[in-house]
Coordinates of C-alpha atoms in Angstrom, one line a residue:
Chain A
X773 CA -71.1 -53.6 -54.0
X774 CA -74.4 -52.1 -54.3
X775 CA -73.3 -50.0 -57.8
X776 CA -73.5 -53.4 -59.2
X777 CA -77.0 -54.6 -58.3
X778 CA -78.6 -50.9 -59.0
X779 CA -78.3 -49.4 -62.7
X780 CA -79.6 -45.7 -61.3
X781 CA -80.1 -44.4 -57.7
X782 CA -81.5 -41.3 -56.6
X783 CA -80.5 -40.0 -53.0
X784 CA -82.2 -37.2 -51.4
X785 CA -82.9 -35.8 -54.9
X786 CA -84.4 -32.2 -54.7
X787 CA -85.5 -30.6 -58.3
X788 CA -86.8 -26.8 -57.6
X789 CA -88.0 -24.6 -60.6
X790 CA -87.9 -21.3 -59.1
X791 CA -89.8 -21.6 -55.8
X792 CA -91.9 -24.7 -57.3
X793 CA -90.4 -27.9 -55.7
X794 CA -91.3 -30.5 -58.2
X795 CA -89.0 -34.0 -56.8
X796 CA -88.7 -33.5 -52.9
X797 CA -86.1 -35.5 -51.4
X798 CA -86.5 -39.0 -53.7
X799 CA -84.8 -42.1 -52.5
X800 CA -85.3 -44.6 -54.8
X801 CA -83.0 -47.2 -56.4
X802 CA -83.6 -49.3 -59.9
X803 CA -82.8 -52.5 -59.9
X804 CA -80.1 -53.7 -62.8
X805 CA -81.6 -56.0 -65.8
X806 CA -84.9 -55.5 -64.6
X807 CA -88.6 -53.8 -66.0
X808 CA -89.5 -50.8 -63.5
X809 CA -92.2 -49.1 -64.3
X810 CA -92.6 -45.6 -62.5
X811 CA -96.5 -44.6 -61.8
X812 CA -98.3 -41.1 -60.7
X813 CA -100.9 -39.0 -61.3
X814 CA -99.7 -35.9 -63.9
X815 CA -97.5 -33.1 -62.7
X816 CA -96.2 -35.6 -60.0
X817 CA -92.5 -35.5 -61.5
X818 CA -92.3 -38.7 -63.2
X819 CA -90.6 -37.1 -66.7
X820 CA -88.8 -34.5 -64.6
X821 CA -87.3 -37.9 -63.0
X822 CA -86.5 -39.3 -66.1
X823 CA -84.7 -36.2 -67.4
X824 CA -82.6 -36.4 -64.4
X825 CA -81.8 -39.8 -64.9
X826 CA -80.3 -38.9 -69.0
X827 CA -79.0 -36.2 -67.1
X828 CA -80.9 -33.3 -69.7
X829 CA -81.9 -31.9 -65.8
X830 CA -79.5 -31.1 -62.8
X831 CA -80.2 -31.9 -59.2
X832 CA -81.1 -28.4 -56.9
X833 CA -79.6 -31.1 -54.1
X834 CA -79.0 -34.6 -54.0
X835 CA -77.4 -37.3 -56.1
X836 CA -78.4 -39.6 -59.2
X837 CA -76.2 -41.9 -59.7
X838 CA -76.6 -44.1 -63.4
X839 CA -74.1 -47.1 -64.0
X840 CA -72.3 -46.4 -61.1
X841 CA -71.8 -42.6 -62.1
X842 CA -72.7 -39.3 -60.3
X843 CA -73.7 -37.7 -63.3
X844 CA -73.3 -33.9 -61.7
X845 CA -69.4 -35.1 -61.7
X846 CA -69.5 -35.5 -66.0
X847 CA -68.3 -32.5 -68.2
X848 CA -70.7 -31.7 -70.4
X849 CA -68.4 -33.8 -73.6
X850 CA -68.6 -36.8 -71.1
X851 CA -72.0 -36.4 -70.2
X852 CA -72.9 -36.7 -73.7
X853 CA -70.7 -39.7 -74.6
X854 CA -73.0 -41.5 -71.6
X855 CA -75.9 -41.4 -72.7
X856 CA -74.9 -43.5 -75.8
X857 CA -75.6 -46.0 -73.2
X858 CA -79.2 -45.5 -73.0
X859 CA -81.7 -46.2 -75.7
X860 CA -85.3 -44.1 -75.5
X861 CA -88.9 -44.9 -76.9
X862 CA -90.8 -41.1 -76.6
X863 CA -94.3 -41.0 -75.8
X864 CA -95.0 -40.5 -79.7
X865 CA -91.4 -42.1 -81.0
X866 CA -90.1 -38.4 -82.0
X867 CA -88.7 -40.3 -85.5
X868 CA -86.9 -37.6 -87.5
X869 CA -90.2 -36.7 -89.9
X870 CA -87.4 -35.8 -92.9
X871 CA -85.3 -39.0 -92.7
X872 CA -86.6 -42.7 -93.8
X873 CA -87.0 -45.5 -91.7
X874 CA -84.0 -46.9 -92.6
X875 CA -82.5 -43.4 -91.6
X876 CA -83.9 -43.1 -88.6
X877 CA -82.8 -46.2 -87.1
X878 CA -79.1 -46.0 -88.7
X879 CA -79.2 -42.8 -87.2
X880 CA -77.1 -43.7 -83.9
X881 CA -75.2 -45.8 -85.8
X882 CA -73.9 -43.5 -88.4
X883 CA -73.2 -40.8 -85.6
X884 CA -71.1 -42.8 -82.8
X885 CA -70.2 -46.1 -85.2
X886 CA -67.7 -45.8 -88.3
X887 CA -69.7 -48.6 -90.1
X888 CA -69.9 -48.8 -93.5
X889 CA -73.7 -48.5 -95.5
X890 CA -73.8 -52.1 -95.7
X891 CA -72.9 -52.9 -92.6
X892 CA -75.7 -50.0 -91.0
X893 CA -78.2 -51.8 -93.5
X894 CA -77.6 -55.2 -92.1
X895 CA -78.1 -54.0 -88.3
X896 CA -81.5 -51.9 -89.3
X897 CA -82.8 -55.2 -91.2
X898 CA -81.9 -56.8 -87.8
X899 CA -83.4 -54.7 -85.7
X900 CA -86.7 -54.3 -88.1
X901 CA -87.1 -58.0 -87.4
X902 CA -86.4 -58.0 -84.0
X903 CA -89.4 -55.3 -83.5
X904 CA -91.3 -57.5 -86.2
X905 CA -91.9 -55.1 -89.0
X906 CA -91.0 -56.1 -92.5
X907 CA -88.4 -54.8 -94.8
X908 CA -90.9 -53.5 -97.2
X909 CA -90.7 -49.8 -94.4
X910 CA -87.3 -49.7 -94.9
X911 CA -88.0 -46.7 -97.2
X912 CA -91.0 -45.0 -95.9
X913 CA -91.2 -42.0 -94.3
X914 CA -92.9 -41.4 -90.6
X915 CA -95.9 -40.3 -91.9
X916 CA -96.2 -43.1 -94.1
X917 CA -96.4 -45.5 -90.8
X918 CA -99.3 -45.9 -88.4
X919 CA -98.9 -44.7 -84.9
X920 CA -98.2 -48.8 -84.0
X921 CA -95.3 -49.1 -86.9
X922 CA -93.9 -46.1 -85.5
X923 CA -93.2 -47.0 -82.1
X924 CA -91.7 -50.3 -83.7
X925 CA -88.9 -47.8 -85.6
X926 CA -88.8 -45.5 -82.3
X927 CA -87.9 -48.8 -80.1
X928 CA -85.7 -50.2 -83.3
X929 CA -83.9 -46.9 -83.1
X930 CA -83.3 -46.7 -79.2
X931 CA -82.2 -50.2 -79.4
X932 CA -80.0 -49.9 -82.4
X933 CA -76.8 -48.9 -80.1
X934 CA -77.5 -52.1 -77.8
X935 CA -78.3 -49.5 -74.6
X936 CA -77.7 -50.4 -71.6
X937 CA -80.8 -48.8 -70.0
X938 CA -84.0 -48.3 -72.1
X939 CA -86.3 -45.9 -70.9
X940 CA -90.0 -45.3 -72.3
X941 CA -92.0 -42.1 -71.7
X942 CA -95.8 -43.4 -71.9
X943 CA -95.3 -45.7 -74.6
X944 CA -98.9 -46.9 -74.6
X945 CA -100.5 -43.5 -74.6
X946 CA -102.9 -42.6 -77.4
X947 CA -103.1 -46.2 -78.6
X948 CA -105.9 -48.5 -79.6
X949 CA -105.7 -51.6 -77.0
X950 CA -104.7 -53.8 -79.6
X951 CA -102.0 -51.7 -80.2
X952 CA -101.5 -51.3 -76.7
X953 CA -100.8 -55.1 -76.1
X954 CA -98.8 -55.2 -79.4
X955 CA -96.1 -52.4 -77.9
X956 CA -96.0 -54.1 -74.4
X957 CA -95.2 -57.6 -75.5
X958 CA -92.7 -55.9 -77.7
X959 CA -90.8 -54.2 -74.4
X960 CA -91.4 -57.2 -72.4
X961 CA -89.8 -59.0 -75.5
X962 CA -87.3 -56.8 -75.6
X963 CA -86.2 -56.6 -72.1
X964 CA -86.0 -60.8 -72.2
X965 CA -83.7 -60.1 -75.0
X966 CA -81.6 -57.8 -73.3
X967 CA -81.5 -59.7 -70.1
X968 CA -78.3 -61.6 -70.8
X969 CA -76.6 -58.5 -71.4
X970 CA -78.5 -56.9 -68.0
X971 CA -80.0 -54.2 -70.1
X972 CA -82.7 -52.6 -67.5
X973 CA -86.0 -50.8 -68.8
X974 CA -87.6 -48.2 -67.2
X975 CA -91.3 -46.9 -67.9
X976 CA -92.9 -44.3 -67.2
X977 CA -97.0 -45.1 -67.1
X978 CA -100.4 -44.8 -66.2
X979 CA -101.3 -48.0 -67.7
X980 CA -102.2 -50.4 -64.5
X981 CA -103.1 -53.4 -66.2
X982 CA -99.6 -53.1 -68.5
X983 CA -97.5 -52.0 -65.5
X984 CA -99.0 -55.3 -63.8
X985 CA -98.3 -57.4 -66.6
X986 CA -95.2 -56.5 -67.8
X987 CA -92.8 -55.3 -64.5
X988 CA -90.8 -56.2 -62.2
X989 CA -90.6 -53.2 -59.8
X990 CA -93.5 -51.1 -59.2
X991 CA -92.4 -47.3 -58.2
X992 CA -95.4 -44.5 -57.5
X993 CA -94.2 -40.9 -57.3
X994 CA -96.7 -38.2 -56.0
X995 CA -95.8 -34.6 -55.3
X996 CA -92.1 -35.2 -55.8
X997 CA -92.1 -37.8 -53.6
X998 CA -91.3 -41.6 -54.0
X999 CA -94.2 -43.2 -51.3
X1000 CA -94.2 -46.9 -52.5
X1001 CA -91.8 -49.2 -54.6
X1002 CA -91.7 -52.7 -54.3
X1003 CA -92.2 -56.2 -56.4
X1004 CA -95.1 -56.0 -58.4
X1005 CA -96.4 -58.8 -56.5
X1006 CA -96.5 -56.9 -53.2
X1007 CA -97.1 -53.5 -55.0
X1008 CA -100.5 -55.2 -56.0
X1009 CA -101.3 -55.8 -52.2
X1010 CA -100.4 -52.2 -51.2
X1011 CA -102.2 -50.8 -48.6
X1012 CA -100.9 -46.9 -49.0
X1013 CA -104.1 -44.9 -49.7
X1014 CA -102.6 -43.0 -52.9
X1015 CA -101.7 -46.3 -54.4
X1016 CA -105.1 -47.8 -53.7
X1017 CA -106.9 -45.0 -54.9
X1018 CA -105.0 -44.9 -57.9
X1019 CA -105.5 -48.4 -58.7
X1020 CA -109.0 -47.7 -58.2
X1021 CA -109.6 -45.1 -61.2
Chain B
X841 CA -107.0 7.9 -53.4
X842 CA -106.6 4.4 -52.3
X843 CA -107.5 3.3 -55.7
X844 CA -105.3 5.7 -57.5
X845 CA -102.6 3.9 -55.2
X846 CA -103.9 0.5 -56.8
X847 CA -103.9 1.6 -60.6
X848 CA -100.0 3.4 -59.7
X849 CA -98.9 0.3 -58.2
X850 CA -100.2 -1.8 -60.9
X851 CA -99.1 -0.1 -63.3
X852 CA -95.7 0.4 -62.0
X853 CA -95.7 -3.9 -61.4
X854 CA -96.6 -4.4 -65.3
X855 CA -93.7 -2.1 -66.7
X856 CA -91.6 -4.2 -63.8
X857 CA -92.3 -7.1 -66.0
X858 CA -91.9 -6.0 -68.8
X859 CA -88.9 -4.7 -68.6
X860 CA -87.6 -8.3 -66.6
X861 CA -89.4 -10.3 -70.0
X862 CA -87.5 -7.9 -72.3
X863 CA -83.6 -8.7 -70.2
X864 CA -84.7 -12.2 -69.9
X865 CA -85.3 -12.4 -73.4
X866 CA -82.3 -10.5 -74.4
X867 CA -80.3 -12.8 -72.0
X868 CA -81.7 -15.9 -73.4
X869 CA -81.0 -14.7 -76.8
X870 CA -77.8 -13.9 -76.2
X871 CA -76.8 -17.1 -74.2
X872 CA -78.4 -19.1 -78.0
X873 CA -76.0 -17.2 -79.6
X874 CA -73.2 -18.0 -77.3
X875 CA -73.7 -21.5 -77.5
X876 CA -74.2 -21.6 -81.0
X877 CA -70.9 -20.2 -81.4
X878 CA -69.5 -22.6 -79.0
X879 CA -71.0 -25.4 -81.0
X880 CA -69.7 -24.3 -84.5
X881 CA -65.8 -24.9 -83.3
X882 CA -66.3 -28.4 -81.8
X883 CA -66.5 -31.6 -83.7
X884 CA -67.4 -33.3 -85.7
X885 CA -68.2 -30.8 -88.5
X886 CA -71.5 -31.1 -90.1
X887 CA -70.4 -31.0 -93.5
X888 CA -73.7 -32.4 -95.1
X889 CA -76.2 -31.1 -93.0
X890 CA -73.8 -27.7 -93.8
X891 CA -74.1 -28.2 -97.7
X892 CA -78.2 -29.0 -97.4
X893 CA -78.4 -25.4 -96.1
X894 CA -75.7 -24.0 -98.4
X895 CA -78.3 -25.0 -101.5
X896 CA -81.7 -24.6 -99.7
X897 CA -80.6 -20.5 -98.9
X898 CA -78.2 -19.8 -101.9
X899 CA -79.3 -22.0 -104.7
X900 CA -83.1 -21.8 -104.0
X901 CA -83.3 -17.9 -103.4
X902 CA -81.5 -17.2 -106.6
X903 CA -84.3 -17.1 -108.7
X904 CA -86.5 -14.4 -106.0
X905 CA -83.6 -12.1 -104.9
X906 CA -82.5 -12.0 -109.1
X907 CA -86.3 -10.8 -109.7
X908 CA -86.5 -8.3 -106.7
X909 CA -83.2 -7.0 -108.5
X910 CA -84.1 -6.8 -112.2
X911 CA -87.2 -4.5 -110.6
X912 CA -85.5 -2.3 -108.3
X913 CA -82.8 -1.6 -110.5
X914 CA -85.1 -0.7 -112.8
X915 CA -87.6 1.0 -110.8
X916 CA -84.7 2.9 -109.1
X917 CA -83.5 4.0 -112.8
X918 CA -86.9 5.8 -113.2
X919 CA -87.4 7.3 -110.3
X920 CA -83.9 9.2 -110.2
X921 CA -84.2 10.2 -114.0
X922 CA -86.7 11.8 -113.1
X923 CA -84.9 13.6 -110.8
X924 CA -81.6 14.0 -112.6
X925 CA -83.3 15.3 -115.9
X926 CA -84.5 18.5 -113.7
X927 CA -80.7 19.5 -113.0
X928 CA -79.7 17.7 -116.0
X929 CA -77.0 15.2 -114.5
X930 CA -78.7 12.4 -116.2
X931 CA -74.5 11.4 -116.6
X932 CA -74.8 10.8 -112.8
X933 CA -77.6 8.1 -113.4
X934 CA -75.6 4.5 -113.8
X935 CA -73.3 5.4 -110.4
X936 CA -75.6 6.7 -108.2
X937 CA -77.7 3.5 -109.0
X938 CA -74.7 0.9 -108.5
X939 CA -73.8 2.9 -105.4
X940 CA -77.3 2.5 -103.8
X941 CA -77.2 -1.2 -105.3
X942 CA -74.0 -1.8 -103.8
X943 CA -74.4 -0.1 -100.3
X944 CA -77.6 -0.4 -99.4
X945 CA -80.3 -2.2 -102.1
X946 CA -78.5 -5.2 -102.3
X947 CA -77.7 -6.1 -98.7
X948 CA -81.0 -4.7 -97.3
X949 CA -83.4 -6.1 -100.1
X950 CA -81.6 -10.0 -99.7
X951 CA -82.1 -9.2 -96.1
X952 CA -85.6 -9.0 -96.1
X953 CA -86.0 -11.7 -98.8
X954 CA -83.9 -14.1 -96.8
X955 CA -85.9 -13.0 -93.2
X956 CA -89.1 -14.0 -95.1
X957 CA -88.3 -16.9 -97.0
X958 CA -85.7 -19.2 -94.8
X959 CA -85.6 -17.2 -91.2
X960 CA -89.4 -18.1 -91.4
X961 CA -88.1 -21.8 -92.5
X962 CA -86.0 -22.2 -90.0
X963 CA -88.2 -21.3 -87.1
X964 CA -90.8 -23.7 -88.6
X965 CA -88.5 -26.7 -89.4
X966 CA -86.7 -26.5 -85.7
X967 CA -90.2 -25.4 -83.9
X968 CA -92.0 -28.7 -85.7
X969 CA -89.1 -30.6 -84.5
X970 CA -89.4 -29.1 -81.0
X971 CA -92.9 -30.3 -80.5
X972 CA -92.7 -34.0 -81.5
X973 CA -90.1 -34.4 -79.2
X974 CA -87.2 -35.0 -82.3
X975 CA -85.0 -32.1 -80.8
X976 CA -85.4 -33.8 -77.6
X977 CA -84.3 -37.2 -79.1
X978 CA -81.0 -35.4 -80.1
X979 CA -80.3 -35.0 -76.8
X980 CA -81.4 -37.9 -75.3
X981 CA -78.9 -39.9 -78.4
X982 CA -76.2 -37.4 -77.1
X983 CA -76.0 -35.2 -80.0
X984 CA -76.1 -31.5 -79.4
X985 CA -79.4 -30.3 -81.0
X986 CA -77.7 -26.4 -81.5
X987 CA -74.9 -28.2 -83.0
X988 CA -77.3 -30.5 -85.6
X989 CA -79.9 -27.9 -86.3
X990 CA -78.4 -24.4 -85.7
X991 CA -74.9 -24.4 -86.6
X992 CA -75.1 -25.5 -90.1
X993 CA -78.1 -22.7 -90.8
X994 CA -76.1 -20.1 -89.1
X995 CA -73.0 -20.8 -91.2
X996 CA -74.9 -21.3 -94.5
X997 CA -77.1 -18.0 -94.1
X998 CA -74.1 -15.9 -93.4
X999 CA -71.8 -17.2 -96.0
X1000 CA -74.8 -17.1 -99.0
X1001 CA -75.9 -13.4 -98.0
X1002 CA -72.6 -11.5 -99.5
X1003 CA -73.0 -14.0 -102.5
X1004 CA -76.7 -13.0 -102.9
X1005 CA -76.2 -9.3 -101.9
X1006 CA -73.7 -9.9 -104.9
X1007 CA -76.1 -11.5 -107.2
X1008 CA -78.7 -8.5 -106.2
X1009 CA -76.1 -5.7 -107.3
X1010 CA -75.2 -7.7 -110.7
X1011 CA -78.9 -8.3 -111.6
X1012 CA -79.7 -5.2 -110.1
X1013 CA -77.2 -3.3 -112.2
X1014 CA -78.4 -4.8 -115.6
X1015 CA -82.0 -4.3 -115.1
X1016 CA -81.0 -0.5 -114.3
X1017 CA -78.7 -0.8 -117.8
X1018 CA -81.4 -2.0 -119.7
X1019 CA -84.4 0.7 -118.5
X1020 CA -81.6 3.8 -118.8
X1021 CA -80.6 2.7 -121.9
X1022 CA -83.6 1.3 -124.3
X1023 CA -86.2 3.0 -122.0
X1024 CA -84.8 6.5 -120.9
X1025 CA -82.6 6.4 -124.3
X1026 CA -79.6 7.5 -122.5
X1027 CA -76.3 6.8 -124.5
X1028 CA -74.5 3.3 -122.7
X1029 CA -71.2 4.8 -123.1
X1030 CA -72.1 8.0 -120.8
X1031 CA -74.2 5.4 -118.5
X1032 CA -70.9 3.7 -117.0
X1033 CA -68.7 6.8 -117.7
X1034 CA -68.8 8.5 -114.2
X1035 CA -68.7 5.2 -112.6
X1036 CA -65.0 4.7 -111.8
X1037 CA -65.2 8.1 -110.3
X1038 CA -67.8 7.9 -107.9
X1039 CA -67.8 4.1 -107.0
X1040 CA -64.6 2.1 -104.9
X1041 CA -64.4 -1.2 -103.8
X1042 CA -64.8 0.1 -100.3
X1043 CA -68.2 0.7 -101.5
X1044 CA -68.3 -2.6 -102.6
X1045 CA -67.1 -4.0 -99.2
X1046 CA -69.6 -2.1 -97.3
X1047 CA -72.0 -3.7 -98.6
X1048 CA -70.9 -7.3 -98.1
X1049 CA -69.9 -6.5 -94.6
X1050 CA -73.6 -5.5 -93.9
X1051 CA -74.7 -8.6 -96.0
X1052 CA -72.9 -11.1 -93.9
X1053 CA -73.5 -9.7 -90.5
X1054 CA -77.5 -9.7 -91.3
X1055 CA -76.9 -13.1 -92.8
X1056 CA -75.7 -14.0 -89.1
X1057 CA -78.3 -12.0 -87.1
X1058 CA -81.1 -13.9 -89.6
X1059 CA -79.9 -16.9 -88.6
X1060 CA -79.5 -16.6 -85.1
X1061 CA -83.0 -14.7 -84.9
X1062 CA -85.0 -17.9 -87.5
X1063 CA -82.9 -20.4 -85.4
X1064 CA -83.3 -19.0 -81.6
X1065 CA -87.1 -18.2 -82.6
X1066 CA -87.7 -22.1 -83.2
X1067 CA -86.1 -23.5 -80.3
X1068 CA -88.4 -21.4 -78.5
X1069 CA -91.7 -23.0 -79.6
X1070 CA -93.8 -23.9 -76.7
X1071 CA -97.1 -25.9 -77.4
X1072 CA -98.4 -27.3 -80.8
X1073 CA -98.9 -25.8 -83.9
X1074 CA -100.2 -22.2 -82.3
X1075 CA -96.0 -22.4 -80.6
X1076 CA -94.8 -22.9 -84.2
X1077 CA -96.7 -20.5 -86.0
X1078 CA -96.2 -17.4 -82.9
X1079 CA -92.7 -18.5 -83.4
X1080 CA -92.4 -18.4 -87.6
X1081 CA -94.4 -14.9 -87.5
X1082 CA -91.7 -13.2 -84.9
X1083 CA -88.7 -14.7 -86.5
X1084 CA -89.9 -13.0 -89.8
X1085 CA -90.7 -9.7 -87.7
X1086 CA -87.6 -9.7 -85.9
X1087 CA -85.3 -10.6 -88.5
X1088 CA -86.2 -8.0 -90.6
X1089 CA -86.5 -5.5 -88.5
X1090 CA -82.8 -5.8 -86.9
X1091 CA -81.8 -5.8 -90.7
X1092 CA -83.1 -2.4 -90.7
X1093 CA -82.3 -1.1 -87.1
X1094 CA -78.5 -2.8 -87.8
X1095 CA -78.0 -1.1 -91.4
X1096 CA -78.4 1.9 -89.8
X1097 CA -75.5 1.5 -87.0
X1098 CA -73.2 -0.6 -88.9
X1099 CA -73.2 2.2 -91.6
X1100 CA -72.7 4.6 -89.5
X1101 CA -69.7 2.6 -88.4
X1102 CA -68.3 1.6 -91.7
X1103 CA -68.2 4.9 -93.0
X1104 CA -65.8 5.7 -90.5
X1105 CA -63.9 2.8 -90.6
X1106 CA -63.9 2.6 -94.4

């Protein structure tokens, strides 16, 4: 019963590079349809984690389990069918520098849909308004946008498949704060959006004020090790000396 | 003594090394080209992406591999007249120039004009992509990046190469026409006379052979060397500069081996 109420769980999840033991035996479960946001100082294995959960990295030992799935179980083909079912915002959107905006967010949609050119251009236009940018950038390039309007078409084009797990790698970093609040109401909006269909976000951040705004679930990794997660209420009131002293900075 | 120990050891420790980075490498290399391979025979096929490469290598180095042609035709014309003229087998001239053209000038020169101009491409357009994260967004969508970006350069520099080697011998062949015959004032007719003689389409073949297989190993080098940026723009550049290097000299180290393999084979 417990597959239902999780979306990913890691159990006893050891990552080793070489003789380097970057996760160390993480227990940790996400909650389904909710915002977790995953803190640490660098080099504590936070995107090491994530890459385990799209499954781009294989357990040494352990298990990481996403909708139910052990992913070490999926062929490779399989593997890459599943993650159609996640949705990513990169720390600097990664858009395809080449391809418009209007390519870049059909891009999902003209790989794994068979929809016709005006049926792609009504989801984009849909999507563009759900991340509030105007229809004027349908035909801009990347470098045409500011670093705010492109994590707008990153989130529009990690959205555009209707994932149901979104994951964001630092969204906030390198931002001005108004930027900053701009992109946080935008996931917060976006999870409330996706809450009907239990979509469940995951962030990855140093942002304290943000994390304390805007999640659920408060997880802090250090060393490859998962030493607090709880309710952002009682992660606030956490007496664990890492924790503090992070809060602290 | 104890410090002669020291340097030994050290010494011996940095050829260890070197010679585990050089098998790494090679494995690593060799494990690219395996999956690119892999990649090629699996749906969907990239038919577009296929096509954008098709023009950017064929259609867009027409222009540079013709001009390299026209010259060392030419210059190739000069330089054994005045050779030929001493033993007076000036006769000799138009197929010893079309054999070199065919068999070694055309594939080698397009070689080394397709290393510089769209190995180096391809090692900067995949190493760019590499670090903003938009290789990394492939896989994350579930698209295999060797599949998107590899394949379709692989395929497109190894099918253009015999065409261009082709192109090189054609344009290659005129410009050596035109200096042995209005320059050097040799008669036309005697210019082509000896050619049936000396020159078979086995010669012809030998060269497209080598042209195709460099066309691969181009591909694979431009291709392997951008997937391996690491860091910003210092990765991408490090990464351009050896896929230049390397591809051209394999062109050279391979034309060697594979002729001495054709000509038995052939």
């Amino acid at each position: 019963m417990e597959t239902n109420e999780y979306a990913i769980e890691f159990s006893h999840l050891i990552k080793n590079f070489g003789e380097h033991r970057v996760l160390d035996g993480v227990d940790f479960k996400i909650h389904k349809g909710k915002i977790t946001t995953i803190l640490g100082f660098s080099g504590a294995g936070k995107s090491t984690l994530l890459k385990h959960i799209l499954g781009l990295l294989h357990p040494s030992s352990g298990v990481v389990r996403v909708l139910g799935k052990d992913l070490s179980q999926l062929s490779e083909f399989s593997l890459r069918e599943f993650r159609q079912k996640f949705g990513m915002l990169f720390q600097y959107a990664a858009l395809f520098d080449s391809k418009t905006t209007f390519e870049n967010i059909a891009f999902p949609l003209v790989e794994f849909t068979k929809n016709s050119y005006d049926q792609n251009m009504e989801r984009v236009k849909e999507l563009l308004d759900a991340v509030g940018l105007h229809e004027r950038t349908l035909h801009r390039l990347p470098s045409e946008l500011s670093g705010g309007m492109r994590k707008r078409v990153g989130l529009a084009r990690a959205l555009a498949l209707k994932p149901e797990i979104i994951l964001y790698d630092e969204p906030t970093t390198g931002l001005d704060p108004i930027t900053t609040k701009m992109v946080n109401d935008l996931i917060l909006e976006t999870a409330v959006r996706g809450r009907e269909r239990q979509m469940t976000s995951v962030i990855i951040s140093h942002d304290i004020a943000a994390t304390f705004r805007i999640s659920d679930y408060v997880a802090f990794l250090d060393h490859g090790k998962m030493v607090e997660h709880l309710p952002v209420e009682e992660f606030k009131k956490s007496q664990h000396p890492l924790v503090r002293r992070f809060m602290e900075l | 003594m104890n410090f002669l120990t020291k340097y030994f050891k050290a010494q011996i420790e940095k050829l260890g090394a070197s010679i585990l980075d050089v098998v790494g490498g090679l494995g690593r290399f060799s494990n690219f080209a395996f999956l690119c391979m892999y990649w090629m025979f699996k749906r969907p096929f990239r038919t577009k992406l296929g096509w954008e490469q098709f023009y950017f290598i064929g259609n867009k180095s027409i222009f540079i591999v013709a001009l390299t042609a026209a010259f060392s035709g030419m210059v190739m014309t000069y330089q054994t007249y005045l050779g030929f003229t001493l033993i007076s087998a000036d006769g000799f001239l138009g197929p010893i120039v079309a054999l070199a053209l065919a068999k070694e000038l055309g594939p080698v020169f397009t070689g080394l004009i397709i290393a510089g101009r769209c190995g180096a491409a391809m090692a900067a357009q995949i190493g760019t992509m590499k670090v903003t994260e938009q290789v990394d967004a492939l896989e994350v969508m579930g698209i295999s990046s060797h599949q998107y970006l590899a394949v379709p350069r692989i395929l497109a520099t190894t099918f253009m190469m015999p065409i261009l080697s082709t192109i090189f011998l054609l344009v290659g062949s005129v410009g050596s026409y035109v200096v042995g015959t209005k320059v050097l004032q040799i008669d036309g007719d005697l210019y082509f006379s000896q050619l049936g003689v000396f020159m078979f389409i086995s010669d012809i073949f030998q060269g497209l052979i080598k042209a195709t297989v460099f066309g691969y190993l181009i591909a694979v080098i431009g291709t392997y060397q951008g997937f391996s940026v690491k860091g910003g723009a210092d990765g991408v550049g490090k990464a351009t500069n050896l896929a230049v290097v390397w591809g051209m000299v394999m062109v050279l180290i391979v034309d060697y081996f594979l002729t001495s393999f054709l000509v038995l084979i052939l």
